[in-house]
mmCIF file of C-alpha atoms and ligand atoms in Angstrom:
data_model
loop_
_atom_site.group_PDB
_atom_site.id
_atom_site.type_symbol
_atom_site.label_atom_id
_atom_site.label_comp_id
_atom_site.label_asym_id
_atom_site.label_seq_id
_atom_site.Cartn_x
_atom_site.Cartn_y
_atom_site.Cartn_z
ATOM 1 C CA MET Y 3 1.060 -6.737 12.130
ATOM 2 C CA ILE Y 4 -0.555 -6.145 15.536
ATOM 3 C CA THR Y 5 0.014 -8.509 18.445
ATOM 4 C CA ILE Y 6 -1.911 -8.084 21.674
ATOM 5 C CA ARG Y 7 -0.943 -10.227 24.638
ATOM 6 C CA ASN Y 8 -2.860 -10.536 27.912
ATOM 7 C CA LEU Y 9 -4.190 -6.988 27.701
ATOM 8 C CA THR Y 10 -6.113 -5.753 30.711
ATOM 9 C CA VAL Y 11 -7.383 -2.181 31.033
ATOM 10 C CA LYS Y 12 -8.941 -0.801 34.205
ATOM 11 C CA PHE Y 13 -10.593 2.531 34.930
ATOM 12 C CA ASN Y 14 -10.835 3.295 38.646
ATOM 13 C CA ASP Y 15 -10.177 -0.380 39.441
ATOM 14 C CA LYS Y 16 -13.068 -1.470 37.213
ATOM 15 C CA ILE Y 17 -11.985 -3.993 34.588
ATOM 16 C CA ILE Y 18 -12.920 -2.654 31.139
ATOM 17 C CA LEU Y 19 -10.868 -5.099 29.042
ATOM 18 C CA ASP Y 20 -10.059 -8.453 30.556
ATOM 19 C CA ASN Y 21 -7.010 -10.402 29.460
ATOM 20 C CA ILE Y 22 -7.356 -9.913 25.693
ATOM 21 C CA SER Y 23 -4.923 -11.697 23.400
ATOM 22 C CA MET Y 24 -5.127 -11.570 19.613
ATOM 23 C CA GLY Y 25 -3.219 -10.958 16.425
ATOM 24 C CA ILE Y 26 -4.100 -8.961 13.296
ATOM 25 C CA GLY Y 27 -2.196 -9.646 10.082
ATOM 26 C CA LYS Y 28 -1.099 -7.094 7.456
ATOM 27 C CA GLY Y 29 -3.871 -6.267 5.000
ATOM 28 C CA GLU Y 30 -6.569 -7.796 7.175
ATOM 29 C CA PHE Y 31 -9.943 -6.097 7.438
ATOM 30 C CA VAL Y 32 -11.195 -6.674 10.981
ATOM 31 C CA GLY Y 33 -14.621 -5.765 12.337
ATOM 32 C CA ILE Y 34 -15.147 -5.260 16.051
ATOM 33 C CA LEU Y 35 -18.657 -5.895 17.344
ATOM 34 C CA GLY Y 36 -20.048 -5.510 20.833
ATOM 35 C CA PRO Y 37 -22.765 -3.678 22.763
ATOM 36 C CA ASN Y 38 -22.457 -0.140 24.168
ATOM 37 C CA GLY Y 39 -19.854 -0.029 26.915
ATOM 38 C CA ALA Y 40 -18.200 -3.275 25.766
ATOM 39 C CA GLY Y 41 -14.753 -1.640 25.608
ATOM 40 C CA LYS Y 42 -14.422 -1.294 21.812
ATOM 41 C CA THR Y 43 -13.268 2.340 21.857
ATOM 42 C CA THR Y 44 -11.042 1.593 24.843
ATOM 43 C CA LEU Y 45 -9.365 -1.216 22.904
ATOM 44 C CA ILE Y 46 -8.769 1.032 19.901
ATOM 45 C CA LYS Y 47 -7.378 3.844 22.048
ATOM 46 C CA THR Y 48 -5.093 1.388 23.824
ATOM 47 C CA ILE Y 49 -3.775 0.116 20.485
ATOM 48 C CA LEU Y 50 -3.113 3.755 19.544
ATOM 49 C CA GLY Y 51 -1.210 4.320 22.798
ATOM 50 C CA LEU Y 52 -3.780 6.833 24.084
ATOM 51 C CA ILE Y 53 -4.678 4.638 27.082
ATOM 52 C CA LYS Y 54 -2.088 2.860 29.205
ATOM 53 C CA PRO Y 55 -2.945 -0.770 29.943
ATOM 54 C CA SER Y 56 -2.870 -2.119 33.490
ATOM 55 C CA ASN Y 57 -1.355 -5.302 32.178
ATOM 56 C CA GLY Y 58 -0.199 -6.865 28.916
ATOM 57 C CA THR Y 59 1.562 -5.692 25.785
ATOM 58 C CA ILE Y 60 0.695 -4.423 22.321
ATOM 59 C CA THR Y 61 3.198 -4.407 19.487
ATOM 60 C CA ILE Y 62 2.864 -3.232 15.897
ATOM 61 C CA ASP Y 63 5.393 -4.761 13.506
ATOM 62 C CA ASN Y 64 7.204 -6.031 16.631
ATOM 63 C CA LYS Y 65 7.606 -2.493 17.920
ATOM 64 C CA SER Y 66 5.896 -0.538 20.661
ATOM 65 C CA ILE Y 67 3.363 1.937 19.310
ATOM 66 C CA SER Y 68 5.693 4.916 19.923
ATOM 67 C CA GLU Y 69 8.627 3.181 18.188
ATOM 68 C CA TYR Y 70 6.315 2.263 15.310
ATOM 69 C CA MET Y 71 5.079 5.835 14.910
ATOM 70 C CA ASN Y 72 8.602 7.266 15.212
ATOM 71 C CA ARG Y 73 9.651 5.267 12.158
ATOM 72 C CA LYS Y 74 7.630 7.513 9.886
ATOM 73 C CA SER Y 75 4.806 9.865 10.691
ATOM 74 C CA ASN Y 76 1.296 9.248 9.431
ATOM 75 C CA LEU Y 77 1.491 5.452 9.352
ATOM 76 C CA ILE Y 78 -1.857 5.329 11.102
ATOM 77 C CA GLY Y 79 -5.161 6.853 10.021
ATOM 78 C CA TYR Y 80 -7.625 7.200 12.883
ATOM 79 C CA LEU Y 81 -11.265 8.199 12.779
ATOM 80 C CA PRO Y 82 -12.422 8.720 16.375
ATOM 81 C CA GLN Y 83 -15.976 7.930 17.429
ATOM 82 C CA HIS Y 84 -16.526 11.573 18.329
ATOM 83 C CA ALA Y 85 -15.221 14.122 15.841
ATOM 84 C CA ILE Y 86 -12.448 16.331 17.108
ATOM 85 C CA VAL Y 87 -13.098 18.867 14.376
ATOM 86 C CA ASN Y 88 -14.930 22.064 15.221
ATOM 87 C CA TRP Y 89 -17.258 22.162 12.229
ATOM 88 C CA ASN Y 90 -17.965 25.859 12.817
ATOM 89 C CA MET Y 91 -14.363 26.818 12.095
ATOM 90 C CA PRO Y 92 -14.178 29.126 9.058
ATOM 91 C CA ILE Y 93 -12.102 26.710 6.982
ATOM 92 C CA ARG Y 94 -12.774 24.937 3.726
ATOM 93 C CA VAL Y 95 -13.065 21.216 3.133
ATOM 94 C CA ILE Y 96 -9.564 21.074 1.630
ATOM 95 C CA ASP Y 97 -8.106 22.747 4.753
ATOM 96 C CA ALA Y 98 -9.861 20.211 7.009
ATOM 97 C CA VAL Y 99 -8.454 17.321 4.971
ATOM 98 C CA MET Y 100 -4.943 18.827 5.109
ATOM 99 C CA ILE Y 101 -5.148 19.854 8.748
ATOM 100 C CA GLU Y 102 -2.279 17.609 9.859
ATOM 101 C CA ASN Y 103 -0.047 18.970 7.064
ATOM 102 C CA ILE Y 104 -0.518 22.529 8.178
ATOM 103 C CA LYS Y 105 2.466 23.909 10.079
ATOM 104 C CA PRO Y 106 2.164 26.934 12.372
ATOM 105 C CA PHE Y 107 1.437 30.023 10.282
ATOM 106 C CA GLY Y 108 0.818 27.728 7.347
ATOM 107 C CA LEU Y 109 -2.969 27.792 7.207
ATOM 108 C CA PHE Y 110 -3.058 30.179 4.319
ATOM 109 C CA ARG Y 111 -0.112 28.797 2.416
ATOM 110 C CA LYS Y 112 -0.814 27.385 -1.002
ATOM 111 C CA TYR Y 113 -1.001 23.608 -1.114
ATOM 112 C CA LYS Y 114 1.367 21.714 -3.381
ATOM 113 C CA LYS Y 115 -0.081 20.261 -6.553
ATOM 114 C CA ASP Y 116 0.300 16.674 -5.361
ATOM 115 C CA GLU Y 117 -1.370 17.516 -2.031
ATOM 116 C CA ILE Y 118 -4.370 18.946 -3.883
ATOM 117 C CA GLU Y 119 -4.474 15.922 -6.194
ATOM 118 C CA SER Y 120 -4.438 13.571 -3.224
ATOM 119 C CA ALA Y 121 -7.175 15.504 -1.377
ATOM 120 C CA LYS Y 122 -9.264 15.538 -4.558
ATOM 121 C CA TYR Y 123 -8.793 11.791 -5.052
ATOM 122 C CA TRP Y 124 -9.976 10.855 -1.556
ATOM 123 C CA LEU Y 125 -12.802 13.389 -1.460
ATOM 124 C CA GLU Y 126 -14.058 12.108 -4.803
ATOM 125 C CA LEU Y 127 -13.787 8.508 -3.609
ATOM 126 C CA PHE Y 128 -15.913 9.388 -0.602
ATOM 127 C CA GLY Y 129 -18.417 11.219 -2.803
ATOM 128 C CA VAL Y 130 -17.736 14.823 -1.746
ATOM 129 C CA GLY Y 131 -15.212 15.881 -4.399
ATOM 130 C CA ASP Y 132 -17.495 18.686 -5.531
ATOM 131 C CA ARG Y 133 -17.385 20.261 -2.035
ATOM 132 C CA MET Y 134 -13.592 20.680 -1.870
ATOM 133 C CA TYR Y 135 -13.758 24.470 -1.644
ATOM 134 C CA SER Y 136 -16.958 24.731 0.426
ATOM 135 C CA TYR Y 137 -16.758 25.870 4.041
ATOM 136 C CA ILE Y 138 -17.004 22.828 6.338
ATOM 137 C CA LYS Y 139 -19.910 24.334 8.269
ATOM 138 C CA GLU Y 140 -21.957 24.317 5.056
ATOM 139 C CA LEU Y 141 -21.880 20.505 4.813
ATOM 140 C CA SER Y 142 -24.440 18.063 6.161
ATOM 141 C CA GLY Y 143 -23.466 15.699 9.007
ATOM 142 C CA GLY Y 144 -22.971 12.784 6.614
ATOM 143 C CA GLN Y 145 -20.868 14.912 4.249
ATOM 144 C CA GLN Y 146 -18.727 16.054 7.190
ATOM 145 C CA GLN Y 147 -18.193 12.411 8.137
ATOM 146 C CA ARG Y 148 -17.000 11.678 4.581
ATOM 147 C CA VAL Y 149 -14.548 14.604 4.851
ATOM 148 C CA SER Y 150 -13.245 13.087 8.109
ATOM 149 C CA LEU Y 151 -12.736 9.781 6.292
ATOM 150 C CA ALA Y 152 -10.775 11.555 3.532
ATOM 151 C CA ARG Y 153 -8.627 13.236 6.211
ATOM 152 C CA CYS Y 154 -7.676 9.793 7.605
ATOM 153 C CA MET Y 155 -6.619 8.597 4.165
ATOM 154 C CA ILE Y 156 -4.614 11.549 2.914
ATOM 155 C CA HIS Y 157 -1.235 9.986 3.813
ATOM 156 C CA ASN Y 158 -2.178 6.517 2.615
ATOM 157 C CA PRO Y 159 -1.755 4.953 6.070
ATOM 158 C CA GLU Y 160 -0.573 1.374 6.638
ATOM 159 C CA LEU Y 161 -3.054 0.973 9.448
ATOM 160 C CA LEU Y 162 -6.534 2.460 9.389
ATOM 161 C CA ILE Y 163 -8.588 2.502 12.587
ATOM 162 C CA LEU Y 164 -12.232 3.542 12.274
ATOM 163 C CA ASP Y 165 -14.492 3.896 15.294
ATOM 164 C CA GLU Y 166 -18.053 3.738 13.965
ATOM 165 C CA PRO Y 167 -17.369 5.330 10.564
ATOM 166 C CA ASN Y 168 -20.987 4.902 9.488
ATOM 167 C CA THR Y 169 -22.306 7.489 11.928
ATOM 168 C CA ALA Y 170 -24.579 9.819 9.910
ATOM 169 C CA ILE Y 171 -23.836 7.970 6.663
ATOM 170 C CA ASP Y 172 -26.916 6.895 4.715
ATOM 171 C CA ALA Y 173 -27.636 3.216 4.005
ATOM 172 C CA VAL Y 174 -26.781 3.373 0.303
ATOM 173 C CA TYR Y 175 -23.426 5.030 0.871
ATOM 174 C CA ASN Y 176 -22.691 2.655 3.761
ATOM 175 C CA THR Y 177 -22.489 -0.237 1.336
ATOM 176 C CA LYS Y 178 -20.183 1.789 -0.907
ATOM 177 C CA LEU Y 179 -18.013 2.664 2.096
ATOM 178 C CA TYR Y 180 -17.586 -1.002 3.022
ATOM 179 C CA GLU Y 181 -16.726 -1.818 -0.593
ATOM 180 C CA ILE Y 182 -14.065 0.930 -0.634
ATOM 181 C CA LEU Y 183 -12.567 -0.345 2.629
ATOM 182 C CA LYS Y 184 -12.558 -3.930 1.394
ATOM 183 C CA GLU Y 185 -10.750 -2.859 -1.781
ATOM 184 C CA LEU Y 186 -8.184 -0.848 0.196
ATOM 185 C CA SER Y 187 -7.421 -3.879 2.319
ATOM 186 C CA ILE Y 188 -6.981 -6.085 -0.755
ATOM 187 C CA LYS Y 189 -5.282 -3.761 -3.271
ATOM 188 C CA ASN Y 190 -3.291 -1.472 -0.943
ATOM 189 C CA ARG Y 191 -2.824 -4.180 1.722
ATOM 190 C CA MET Y 192 -4.045 -1.616 4.240
ATOM 191 C CA THR Y 193 -4.753 -3.135 7.639
ATOM 192 C CA ILE Y 194 -8.184 -1.933 8.725
ATOM 193 C CA ILE Y 195 -9.819 -2.174 12.125
ATOM 194 C CA MET Y 196 -13.414 -1.006 12.123
ATOM 195 C CA VAL Y 197 -15.839 -0.761 15.019
ATOM 196 C CA SER Y 198 -19.447 -0.882 13.912
ATOM 197 C CA HIS Y 199 -22.875 -1.788 15.207
ATOM 198 C CA ASP Y 200 -23.888 -2.801 11.701
ATOM 199 C CA ILE Y 201 -23.580 -6.545 12.367
ATOM 200 C CA GLY Y 202 -24.886 -7.906 9.053
ATOM 201 C CA ALA Y 203 -22.793 -5.644 6.861
ATOM 202 C CA VAL Y 204 -19.670 -5.975 8.969
ATOM 203 C CA THR Y 205 -19.719 -9.727 8.712
ATOM 204 C CA LYS Y 206 -20.359 -9.533 4.969
ATOM 205 C CA TYR Y 207 -17.326 -7.385 4.162
ATOM 206 C CA VAL Y 208 -14.675 -8.004 6.807
ATOM 207 C CA ASP Y 209 -12.199 -10.891 6.845
ATOM 208 C CA GLU Y 210 -12.233 -11.382 10.598
ATOM 209 C CA VAL Y 211 -14.782 -10.573 13.261
ATOM 210 C CA MET Y 212 -13.983 -9.833 16.876
ATOM 211 C CA CYS Y 213 -16.855 -10.047 19.340
ATOM 212 C CA LEU Y 214 -15.970 -8.031 22.394
ATOM 213 C CA ASN Y 215 -17.680 -7.509 25.691
ATOM 214 C CA VAL Y 216 -14.983 -6.888 28.293
ATOM 215 C CA LYS Y 217 -13.561 -10.255 27.258
ATOM 216 C CA LEU Y 218 -12.840 -11.299 23.698
ATOM 217 C CA HIS Y 219 -15.676 -13.749 23.055
ATOM 218 C CA CYS Y 220 -14.575 -14.690 19.585
ATOM 219 C CA HIS Y 221 -12.064 -13.772 16.926
ATOM 220 C CA SER Y 222 -12.502 -15.727 13.766
ATOM 221 C CA LYS Y 223 -13.304 -15.625 10.074
ATOM 222 C CA ALA Y 224 -16.699 -14.022 9.501
ATOM 223 C CA ASN Y 225 -18.072 -17.134 7.770
ATOM 224 C CA LYS Y 226 -17.005 -19.405 10.613
ATOM 225 C CA ILE Y 227 -18.857 -17.646 13.391
ATOM 226 C CA ASN Y 228 -21.779 -19.357 15.031
ATOM 227 C CA PHE Y 229 -23.922 -16.228 15.244
ATOM 228 C CA SER Y 230 -26.720 -17.510 17.403
ATOM 229 C CA THR Y 231 -24.376 -18.631 20.141
ATOM 230 C CA VAL Y 232 -21.732 -15.927 20.049
ATOM 231 C CA LEU Y 233 -23.965 -12.897 19.531
ATOM 232 C CA ARG Y 234 -26.277 -14.018 22.312
ATOM 233 C CA GLU Y 235 -23.261 -14.447 24.555
ATOM 234 C CA VAL Y 236 -22.021 -10.944 23.695
ATOM 235 C CA TYR Y 237 -25.290 -9.002 23.365
ATOM 236 C CA GLY Y 238 -27.431 -11.021 25.799
ATOM 237 C CA ASP Y 239 -30.484 -13.254 25.452
ATOM 238 C CA ASP Y 240 -32.679 -10.472 23.975
ATOM 239 C CA MET Y 241 -30.708 -10.726 20.746
ATOM 240 C CA GLU Y 242 -32.674 -12.518 18.052
ATOM 241 C CA VAL Y 243 -30.573 -13.653 15.128
ATOM 242 C CA VAL Y 244 -32.391 -13.687 11.787
ATOM 243 C CA ILE Y 245 -30.428 -14.969 8.823
ATOM 244 C CA HIS Y 246 -31.567 -13.410 5.547
ATOM 245 C CA GLY Y 247 -31.039 -15.374 2.389
ATOM 246 C CA ASP Y 248 -32.684 -16.195 -0.918
ATOM 247 C CA GLY Y 249 -35.486 -18.026 0.821
ATOM 248 C CA CYS Y 250 -36.258 -15.245 3.323
ATOM 249 C CA LYS Y 251 -40.000 -14.481 3.240
ATOM 250 C CA ASN Y 252 -39.618 -10.982 4.727
ATOM 251 C CA CYS Y 253 -36.954 -10.043 2.187
ATOM 252 C CA ALA Y 254 -39.234 -11.259 -0.610
ATOM 253 C CA LEU Y 255 -42.119 -9.213 0.862
ATOM 254 C CA ASN Y 256 -39.919 -6.114 1.076
ATOM 255 C CA ARG Y 257 -38.824 -6.573 -2.512
ATOM 256 C CA GLY Y 258 -42.472 -6.862 -3.504
ATOM 257 C CA ASN Y 259 -43.258 -3.570 -1.743
ATOM 258 C CA LYS Y 260 -40.755 -1.599 -3.796
HETATM 259 N N1 ATP Z 325 -11.891 7.782 30.573
HETATM 260 C C1 ATP Z 325 -12.701 6.919 31.192
HETATM 261 N N2 ATP Z 325 -12.799 6.902 32.548
HETATM 262 C C2 ATP Z 325 -13.587 6.017 33.177
HETATM 263 N N3 ATP Z 325 -14.339 5.078 32.549
HETATM 264 C C3 ATP Z 325 -14.288 5.060 31.204
HETATM 265 C C4 ATP Z 325 -13.483 5.957 30.452
HETATM 266 N N4 ATP Z 325 -13.639 5.686 29.132
HETATM 267 C C5 ATP Z 325 -14.511 4.672 29.072
HETATM 268 N N5 ATP Z 325 -14.901 4.280 30.301
HETATM 269 C C6 ATP Z 325 -15.810 3.180 30.606
HETATM 270 O O1 ATP Z 325 -15.322 2.011 29.965
HETATM 271 C C7 ATP Z 325 -16.381 1.231 29.459
HETATM 272 C C8 ATP Z 325 -16.149 0.951 27.979
HETATM 273 O O2 ATP Z 325 -16.254 2.170 27.253
HETATM 274 P P1 ATP Z 325 -15.995 2.229 25.679
HETATM 275 O O3 ATP Z 325 -16.113 3.645 25.275
HETATM 276 O O4 ATP Z 325 -14.715 1.545 25.380
HETATM 277 O O5 ATP Z 325 -17.213 1.359 25.132
HETATM 278 P P2 ATP Z 325 -17.659 1.065 23.630
HETATM 279 O O6 ATP Z 325 -17.681 -0.424 23.458
HETATM 280 O O7 ATP Z 325 -16.832 1.834 22.689
HETATM 281 O O8 ATP Z 325 -19.172 1.557 23.634
HETATM 282 P P3 ATP Z 325 -20.050 2.329 22.503
HETATM 283 O O9 ATP Z 325 -20.606 1.280 21.595
HETATM 284 O O10 ATP Z 325 -21.116 2.990 23.298
HETATM 285 O O11 ATP Z 325 -19.177 3.321 21.812
HETATM 286 C C9 ATP Z 325 -17.686 1.993 29.761
HETATM 287 O O12 ATP Z 325 -18.262 1.436 30.901
HETATM 288 C C10 ATP Z 325 -17.199 3.405 30.033
HETATM 289 O O13 ATP Z 325 -18.018 4.050 30.964
HETATM 290 MG MG1 MG Z 326 -17.212 3.367 21.387
#
């Protein structure tokens, strides 16, 4: 679905992404890992056409990003790393979810039945269905993040791009979130690109892992990655890789403490 060829991005002559080439198939769930400043957000923004590359090409379904988006609006759901919502605005959760549907002077129009149904569905899926008519400023940070996720989904996008969706989300719900994303990629054949620092979980749920640090250090099936080598290469020698499994003493100790 997405083909990236020889992509180089520079800011003020500094190379941020260096000659990246890769492909992402339809319905694939891809996790992007890499340390702070590795260029993960830059890569995502370049795919979205928000940053112009110095070199190389990106196509989605063999089209440039603008041609792809002109085909039909709302083909892409995007959750930025930093929320662009002003959470102090005096609007309700349902208005925040619908924000891209709202035409000028339309803020106080009544929503159509199917729009409300759709908002309800996604808010319930993300565990905040009961807050649909609350003011957004009354929600906790994690609840606001779930509303942002629902906003990305409202048009059932073909391509979902999430830049650190787990920010402010608690550990229990994190697992649920990954399960939801995995199911969307399988059942709805939604292509999902997710940046996360949650290495263990990412590799457990995604189909493909990309390890990025200016260069693309690896792009392969999660179960085929040699973690010790690749993660040390990407994160540096201070990275200690501990594989947890049935025989893990610490896991057994933790279980015993509960
Ligand atoms: N608009 C910009 N102008 C100049 N430099 C930028 C700009 N945006 C990002 N950079 C630089 O590009 C590099 C990569 O930034 P990017 O935000 O892509 O990293 P990241 O991998 O997403 O990191 P994090 O995990 O902290 O979110 C950083 O060194 C950053 O300072
Ligand atoms: Mg980032």
